[in-house]
Amino acid sequence: MKKLKILIFEYITGGGLNKSDLPESLAREGLLMLQSLLDNLVGIEMVECLIMLDFRMVGRLATNPYDIHIIRPEHECRQELTRLMSLCDAVWPIAPESDFILQTLCEEVERSGKLLLTSPASVVAIAGNKWLTYQHLRQHSINTVPTQRLSDFCFTPSEWIVKPVDGVGCEDSYLVSDQEDFDTVTSLLDKNNYIVQPHIQGAKISLSCLFKKGRGWLLCANRQQFDIINKQYHLTGITVNFTSDISMYQDLVNDVAKAMTDLWGYAGIDLIVTPDQILVLEINPRLTTSYAGLYAALGMNCADAVLDLLSGDPHLEPTHHQAVNIETTKQESYAS
């Protein structure tokens, strides 16, 4: 039987920034997800991979049997991506949603006719935009954090979070509590590209899930830890699979699956959980940082489960349940 050849392109470590500076914090996080995915794929007999790797990341991947294509400053990364796609059967992109990066990558794969091992560009177009996500979830009666466009917002005394409509994680998000704070933060922003949400106190939880054709499988729930420094949230760590009782989240996963029927493969759902309600904050249609802890937490090969979706339902058979801590740096901006 012919092996499935997969092109792996993690944008940060794979050459997406080959002509500019490479932020170390983002590189570490991208490498964490890339290494975890490769560790899963190497255990699947009928898979071989081609990996795009930024020249500055050479020597930082653990030993693996896969082909590595180095992206150097003189390369045009998108041209190399197109060329390498032609050598493969499928593409697994990992990229931030900001600046339409993930959406554009998915569109390129779709145009190539190759298998896309994430959600299609049509889903990323919604999930990658917090305003569109809010509207879409509200239309499907899913509880979500109240959201207004900054251009329509009139400040009232309270705590608010101002964030970019397409930002990932806590990137460029600001906590404001009075008119002076608000005016200072927003004076230089393009108000059409930002939203405002109330600052809701509650547990910050992310869900690791699989999706296919309106169905959702919940793998585990993860607790996010944050510091607030200079009026900004900074993710400092994630406890993957922090609880073995995840039944309270399954109905929500089912509702999201039915609301976004084209979600496919691995995706994360970020929540704010209070004693009274569970509110969806955002949906990440790609691998998230929490993916890196799944195998240690559940003893389950999540990449294998994603590939199961190509022909049927995923085989989800955890061998154990334990909490796994992932430390992050305060500058990282991939959602968890």
GROMACS .gro file of C-alpha atoms in nm:
model
  336
    1MET     CA    1   0.000   0.000   0.000
    2LYS     CA    2   0.129   0.345  -0.095
    3LYS     CA    3   0.235   0.568   0.192
    4LEU     CA    4   0.063   0.902   0.249
    5LYS     CA    5   0.323   1.175   0.199
    6ILE     CA    6   0.247   1.484   0.409
    7LEU     CA    7   0.403   1.828   0.380
    8ILE     CA    8   0.431   1.982   0.728
    9PHE     CA    9   0.447   2.363   0.733
   10GLU     CA   10   0.454   2.533   1.071
   11TYR     CA   11   0.461   2.897   0.964
   12ILE     CA   12   0.696   3.043   1.228
   13THR     CA   13   0.961   2.769   1.222
   14GLY     CA   14   0.899   2.667   0.861
   15GLY     CA   15   1.025   2.977   0.681
   16GLY     CA   16   0.724   3.206   0.693
   17LEU     CA   17   0.951   3.471   0.847
   18ASN     CA   18   1.264   3.379   0.651
   19LYS     CA   19   1.324   3.739   0.537
   20SER     CA   20   1.268   3.904   0.877
   21ASP     CA   21   1.360   3.862   1.242
   22LEU     CA   22   1.246   3.539   1.407
   23PRO     CA   23   1.100   3.607   1.754
   24GLU     CA   24   1.251   3.350   1.988
   25SER     CA   25   0.935   3.310   2.196
   26LEU     CA   26   0.722   3.235   1.891
   27ALA     CA   27   0.989   3.005   1.751
   28ARG     CA   28   0.994   2.801   2.074
   29GLU     CA   29   0.618   2.765   2.073
   30GLY     CA   30   0.604   2.676   1.704
   31LEU     CA   31   0.881   2.423   1.754
   32LEU     CA   32   0.689   2.269   2.045
   33MET     CA   33   0.384   2.207   1.825
   34LEU     CA   34   0.591   2.094   1.527
   35GLN     CA   35   0.795   1.847   1.733
   36SER     CA   36   0.484   1.706   1.899
   37LEU     CA   37   0.315   1.653   1.563
   38LEU     CA   38   0.624   1.484   1.418
   39ASP     CA   39   0.658   1.261   1.725
   40ASN     CA   40   0.300   1.144   1.661
   41LEU     CA   41   0.344   1.097   1.287
   42VAL     CA   42   0.669   0.902   1.314
   43GLY     CA   43   0.478   0.624   1.487
   44ILE     CA   44   0.238   0.580   1.193
   45GLU     CA   45   0.372   0.321   0.949
   46MET     CA   46   0.189   0.437   0.636
   47VAL     CA   47   0.298   0.801   0.663
   48GLU     CA   48   0.606   0.983   0.543
   49CYS     CA   49   0.665   1.354   0.582
   50LEU     CA   50   0.844   1.644   0.418
   51ILE     CA   51   0.918   1.928   0.660
   52MET     CA   52   0.980   2.293   0.578
   53LEU     CA   53   1.228   2.441   0.826
   54ASP     CA   54   1.365   2.793   0.869
   55PHE     CA   55   1.743   2.800   0.836
   56ARG     CA   56   1.771   2.939   1.190
   57MET     CA   57   1.595   2.631   1.329
   58VAL     CA   58   1.849   2.382   1.194
   59GLY     CA   59   1.966   2.152   1.472
   60ARG     CA   60   1.672   2.232   1.702
   61LEU     CA   61   1.443   1.950   1.588
   62ALA     CA   62   1.492   1.618   1.760
   63THR     CA   63   1.622   1.339   1.540
   64ASN     CA   64   1.355   1.208   1.306
   65PRO     CA   65   1.356   1.002   0.985
   66TYR     CA   66   1.179   1.261   0.771
   67ASP     CA   67   1.304   1.476   0.485
   68ILE     CA   68   1.374   1.835   0.585
   69HIS     CA   69   1.376   2.118   0.332
   70ILE     CA   70   1.562   2.423   0.461
   71ILE     CA   71   1.410   2.764   0.381
   72ARG     CA   72   1.689   3.024   0.351
   73PRO     CA   73   1.669   3.405   0.319
   74GLU     CA   74   1.707   3.390  -0.059
   75HIS     CA   75   1.407   3.160  -0.097
   76GLU     CA   76   1.054   3.282  -0.168
   77CYS     CA   77   0.871   3.082   0.096
   78ARG     CA   78   0.535   3.067  -0.084
   79GLN     CA   79   0.702   2.949  -0.405
   80GLU     CA   80   0.881   2.677  -0.212
   81LEU     CA   81   0.554   2.580  -0.046
   82THR     CA   82   0.386   2.545  -0.385
   83ARG     CA   83   0.674   2.342  -0.525
   84LEU     CA   84   0.691   2.108  -0.227
   85MET     CA   85   0.313   2.061  -0.223
   86SER     CA   86   0.340   1.914  -0.572
   87LEU     CA   87   0.561   1.637  -0.427
   88CYS     CA   88   0.312   1.539  -0.157
   89ASP     CA   89  -0.036   1.394  -0.116
   90ALA     CA   90  -0.146   1.612   0.176
   91VAL     CA   91  -0.053   1.930   0.362
   92TRP     CA   92  -0.075   1.999   0.737
   93PRO     CA   93  -0.037   2.374   0.796
   94ILE     CA   94   0.003   2.531   1.139
   95ALA     CA   95  -0.013   2.909   1.141
   96PRO     CA   96  -0.164   3.208   1.322
   97GLU     CA   97  -0.496   3.340   1.196
   98SER     CA   98  -0.374   3.702   1.209
   99ASP     CA   99  -0.325   3.886   0.879
  100PHE     CA  100  -0.515   3.602   0.704
  101ILE     CA  101  -0.203   3.382   0.720
  102LEU     CA  102  -0.378   3.053   0.801
  103GLN     CA  103  -0.672   3.127   0.571
  104THR     CA  104  -0.440   3.203   0.280
  105LEU     CA  105  -0.242   2.883   0.337
  106CYS     CA  106  -0.561   2.677   0.341
  107GLU     CA  107  -0.677   2.844   0.020
  108GLU     CA  108  -0.346   2.757  -0.148
  109VAL     CA  109  -0.374   2.393  -0.046
  110GLU     CA  110  -0.733   2.377  -0.168
  111ARG     CA  111  -0.637   2.524  -0.505
  112SER     CA  112  -0.359   2.265  -0.536
  113GLY     CA  113  -0.605   1.977  -0.503
  114LYS     CA  114  -0.402   1.821  -0.221
  115LEU     CA  115  -0.559   1.689   0.098
  116LEU     CA  116  -0.585   1.960   0.363
  117LEU     CA  117  -0.540   1.812   0.709
  118THR     CA  118  -0.706   2.104   0.889
  119SER     CA  119  -1.035   2.289   0.856
  120PRO     CA  120  -1.104   2.451   0.517
  121ALA     CA  121  -1.042   2.818   0.446
  122SER     CA  122  -1.414   2.893   0.467
  123VAL     CA  123  -1.414   2.797   0.838
  124VAL     CA  124  -1.088   2.981   0.907
  125ALA     CA  125  -1.242   3.295   0.756
  126ILE     CA  126  -1.503   3.291   1.035
  127ALA     CA  127  -1.302   3.148   1.325
  128GLY     CA  128  -1.007   3.374   1.245
  129ASN     CA  129  -1.222   3.684   1.291
  130LYS     CA  130  -1.350   3.738   1.646
  131TRP     CA  131  -1.637   3.961   1.533
  132LEU     CA  132  -1.758   3.708   1.276
  133THR     CA  133  -1.717   3.427   1.529
  134TYR     CA  134  -1.928   3.614   1.783
  135GLN     CA  135  -2.203   3.680   1.530
  136HIS     CA  136  -2.198   3.322   1.403
  137LEU     CA  137  -2.218   3.166   1.748
  138ARG     CA  138  -2.496   3.403   1.854
  139GLN     CA  139  -2.696   3.307   1.545
  140HIS     CA  140  -2.673   2.945   1.664
  141SER     CA  141  -2.771   3.029   2.025
  142ILE     CA  142  -2.428   2.943   2.168
  143ASN     CA  143  -2.328   3.139   2.478
  144THR     CA  144  -2.035   3.360   2.397
  145VAL     CA  145  -1.861   3.662   2.547
  146PRO     CA  146  -2.056   3.978   2.453
  147THR     CA  147  -1.864   4.160   2.181
  148GLN     CA  148  -1.882   4.503   2.020
  149ARG     CA  149  -1.681   4.657   1.741
  150LEU     CA  150  -1.454   4.931   1.871
  151SER     CA  151  -1.587   5.167   1.605
  152ASP     CA  152  -1.938   5.130   1.755
  153PHE     CA  153  -1.837   5.125   2.123
  154CYS     CA  154  -1.923   5.401   2.370
  155PHE     CA  155  -1.721   5.372   2.691
  156THR     CA  156  -1.907   5.319   3.018
  157PRO     CA  157  -1.732   5.275   3.357
  158SER     CA  158  -1.632   4.911   3.392
  159GLU     CA  159  -1.345   4.680   3.300
  160TRP     CA  160  -1.311   4.611   2.929
  161ILE     CA  161  -1.069   4.425   2.704
  162VAL     CA  162  -0.977   4.582   2.371
  163LYS     CA  163  -0.835   4.331   2.123
  164PRO     CA  164  -0.765   4.299   1.749
  165VAL     CA  165  -1.036   4.128   1.550
  166ASP     CA  166  -0.788   3.873   1.412
  167GLY     CA  167  -0.527   3.851   1.687
  168VAL     CA  168  -0.414   3.522   1.838
  169GLY     CA  169  -0.376   3.457   2.208
  170CYS     CA  170  -0.339   3.785   2.398
  171GLU     CA  171  -0.151   3.963   2.122
  172ASP     CA  172  -0.213   4.341   2.130
  173SER     CA  173  -0.500   4.306   2.379
  174TYR     CA  174  -0.545   4.569   2.650
  175LEU     CA  175  -0.737   4.580   2.978
  176VAL     CA  176  -0.895   4.922   3.040
  177SER     CA  177  -1.096   5.036   3.339
  178ASP     CA  178  -1.154   5.410   3.299
  179GLN     CA  179  -1.204   5.669   3.029
  180GLU     CA  180  -0.841   5.784   3.040
  181ASP     CA  181  -0.712   5.428   2.994
  182PHE     CA  182  -0.956   5.371   2.711
  183ASP     CA  183  -0.867   5.694   2.529
  184THR     CA  184  -0.492   5.629   2.568
  185VAL     CA  185  -0.512   5.271   2.440
  186THR     CA  186  -0.745   5.338   2.149
  187SER     CA  187  -0.608   5.670   2.027
  188LEU     CA  188  -0.364   5.507   1.784
  189LEU     CA  189  -0.572   5.200   1.688
  190ASP     CA  190  -0.760   5.139   1.367
  191LYS     CA  191  -1.102   5.114   1.527
  192ASN     CA  192  -1.241   4.908   1.237
  193ASN     CA  193  -0.997   4.628   1.320
  194TYR     CA  194  -1.057   4.600   1.696
  195ILE     CA  195  -1.333   4.472   1.921
  196VAL     CA  196  -1.428   4.535   2.283
  197GLN     CA  197  -1.542   4.273   2.534
  198PRO     CA  198  -1.630   4.297   2.904
  199HIS     CA  199  -1.360   4.169   3.138
  200ILE     CA  200  -1.535   3.864   3.282
  201GLN     CA  201  -1.383   3.697   3.587
  202GLY     CA  202  -1.373   3.320   3.554
  203ALA     CA  203  -1.158   3.017   3.483
  204LYS     CA  204  -0.979   3.031   3.148
  205ILE     CA  205  -1.029   2.689   2.992
  206SER     CA  206  -0.944   2.552   2.648
  207LEU     CA  207  -1.087   2.237   2.495
  208SER     CA  208  -0.890   2.006   2.267
  209CYS     CA  209  -1.129   1.858   2.011
  210LEU     CA  210  -1.167   1.675   1.682
  211PHE     CA  211  -1.438   1.766   1.430
  212LYS     CA  212  -1.589   1.621   1.116
  213LYS     CA  213  -1.911   1.698   0.926
  214GLY     CA  214  -2.106   1.843   1.216
  215ARG     CA  215  -1.976   1.602   1.480
  216GLY     CA  216  -1.733   1.678   1.760
  217TRP     CA  217  -1.514   1.462   1.984
  218LEU     CA  218  -1.383   1.616   2.306
  219LEU     CA  219  -1.034   1.492   2.393
  220CYS     CA  220  -0.960   1.690   2.710
  221ALA     CA  221  -0.999   2.020   2.891
  222ASN     CA  222  -0.700   2.241   2.969
  223ARG     CA  223  -0.657   2.518   3.227
  224GLN     CA  224  -0.474   2.832   3.115
  225GLN     CA  225  -0.269   3.044   3.354
  226PHE     CA  226  -0.221   3.416   3.293
  227ASP     CA  227  -0.043   3.713   3.447
  228ILE     CA  228  -0.165   4.068   3.395
  229ILE     CA  229   0.132   4.296   3.332
  230ASN     CA  230   0.099   4.660   3.222
  231LYS     CA  231  -0.273   4.613   3.153
  232GLN     CA  232  -0.213   4.312   2.927
  233TYR     CA  233  -0.282   3.942   2.975
  234HIS     CA  234   0.022   3.715   2.929
  235LEU     CA  235  -0.016   3.338   2.903
  236THR     CA  236   0.232   3.177   3.143
  237GLY     CA  237   0.131   2.812   3.136
  238ILE     CA  238  -0.124   2.548   3.045
  239THR     CA  239  -0.228   2.241   3.242
  240VAL     CA  240  -0.336   1.994   2.976
  241ASN     CA  241  -0.610   1.751   3.086
  242PHE     CA  242  -0.645   1.929   3.420
  243THR     CA  243  -0.960   1.730   3.506
  244SER     CA  244  -1.085   1.383   3.419
  245ASP     CA  245  -1.449   1.498   3.437
  246ILE     CA  246  -1.513   1.673   3.106
  247SER     CA  247  -1.877   1.576   3.061
  248MET     CA  248  -1.991   1.933   3.132
  249TYR     CA  249  -1.827   2.047   2.807
  250GLN     CA  250  -1.950   1.780   2.564
  251ASP     CA  251  -2.283   1.946   2.484
  252LEU     CA  252  -2.100   2.266   2.398
  253VAL     CA  253  -1.863   2.080   2.164
  254ASN     CA  254  -2.164   1.922   1.994
  255ASP     CA  255  -2.327   2.263   1.955
  256VAL     CA  256  -2.012   2.414   1.802
  257ALA     CA  257  -1.984   2.117   1.564
  258LYS     CA  258  -2.341   2.170   1.445
  259ALA     CA  259  -2.294   2.546   1.414
  260MET     CA  260  -1.973   2.509   1.210
  261THR     CA  261  -2.031   2.188   1.018
  262ASP     CA  262  -1.718   2.228   0.806
  263LEU     CA  263  -1.481   2.225   1.104
  264TRP     CA  264  -1.245   1.934   1.042
  265GLY     CA  265  -0.959   1.775   1.228
  266TYR     CA  266  -0.805   1.916   1.543
  267ALA     CA  267  -0.934   2.246   1.681
  268GLY     CA  268  -0.933   2.425   2.013
  269ILE     CA  269  -1.215   2.613   2.184
  270ASP     CA  270  -1.126   2.883   2.438
  271LEU     CA  271  -1.376   2.940   2.719
  272ILE     CA  272  -1.441   3.155   3.021
  273VAL     CA  273  -1.613   2.944   3.287
  274THR     CA  274  -1.797   3.111   3.576
  275PRO     CA  275  -2.012   2.948   3.847
  276ASP     CA  276  -2.318   3.036   3.639
  277GLN     CA  277  -2.220   2.984   3.276
  278ILE     CA  278  -1.976   2.862   3.013
  279LEU     CA  279  -1.891   3.128   2.754
  280VAL     CA  280  -1.707   3.066   2.428
  281LEU     CA  281  -1.426   3.317   2.379
  282GLU     CA  282  -1.285   3.193   2.047
  283ILE     CA  283  -1.234   2.892   1.823
  284ASN     CA  284  -0.890   2.798   1.690
  285PRO     CA  285  -0.918   2.581   1.374
  286ARG     CA  286  -0.564   2.440   1.393
  287LEU     CA  287  -0.317   2.280   1.628
  288THR     CA  288  -0.280   2.474   1.952
  289THR     CA  289  -0.010   2.478   2.216
  290SER     CA  290  -0.210   2.230   2.424
  291TYR     CA  291  -0.158   1.969   2.152
  292ALA     CA  292   0.199   1.931   2.278
  293GLY     CA  293   0.075   1.777   2.603
  294LEU     CA  294  -0.189   1.540   2.467
  295TYR     CA  295   0.020   1.228   2.426
  296ALA     CA  296   0.169   1.253   2.776
  297ALA     CA  297  -0.173   1.332   2.922
  298LEU     CA  298  -0.378   1.064   2.745
  299GLY     CA  299  -0.132   0.818   2.592
  300MET     CA  300  -0.316   0.869   2.263
  301ASN     CA  301  -0.173   0.950   1.920
  302CYS     CA  302  -0.385   1.247   1.817
  303ALA     CA  303  -0.230   1.274   1.468
  304ASP     CA  304  -0.334   0.915   1.401
  305ALA     CA  305  -0.688   1.005   1.514
  306VAL     CA  306  -0.694   1.300   1.273
  307LEU     CA  307  -0.589   1.074   0.985
  308ASP     CA  308  -0.868   0.833   1.085
  309LEU     CA  309  -1.110   1.110   0.988
  310LEU     CA  310  -1.012   1.070   0.622
  311SER     CA  311  -1.197   0.739   0.608
  312GLY     CA  312  -1.427   0.722   0.911
  313ASP     CA  313  -1.452   0.800   1.281
  314PRO     CA  314  -1.142   0.858   1.495
  315HIS     CA  315  -1.016   0.579   1.716
  316LEU     CA  316  -0.994   0.741   2.058
  317GLU     CA  317  -0.859   0.503   2.319
  318PRO     CA  318  -0.673   0.686   2.597
  319THR     CA  319  -0.441   0.456   2.790
  320HIS     CA  320  -0.428   0.681   3.096
  321HIS     CA  321  -0.536   1.018   3.233
  322GLN     CA  322  -0.293   1.259   3.393
  323ALA     CA  323  -0.243   1.635   3.405
  324VAL     CA  324   0.054   1.772   3.210
  325ASN     CA  325   0.197   2.119   3.258
  326ILE     CA  326   0.330   2.323   2.966
  327GLU     CA  327   0.526   2.636   3.051
  328THR     CA  328   0.506   2.924   2.808
  329THR     CA  329   0.681   3.257   2.784
  330LYS     CA  330   0.502   3.585   2.836
  331GLN     CA  331   0.555   3.695   2.476
  332GLU     CA  332   0.398   3.395   2.305
  333SER     CA  333   0.085   3.466   2.104
  334TYR     CA  334  -0.038   3.136   1.962
  335ALA     CA  335  -0.370   3.056   2.129
  336SER     CA  336  -0.368   2.756   2.357
   0.00000   0.00000   0.00000
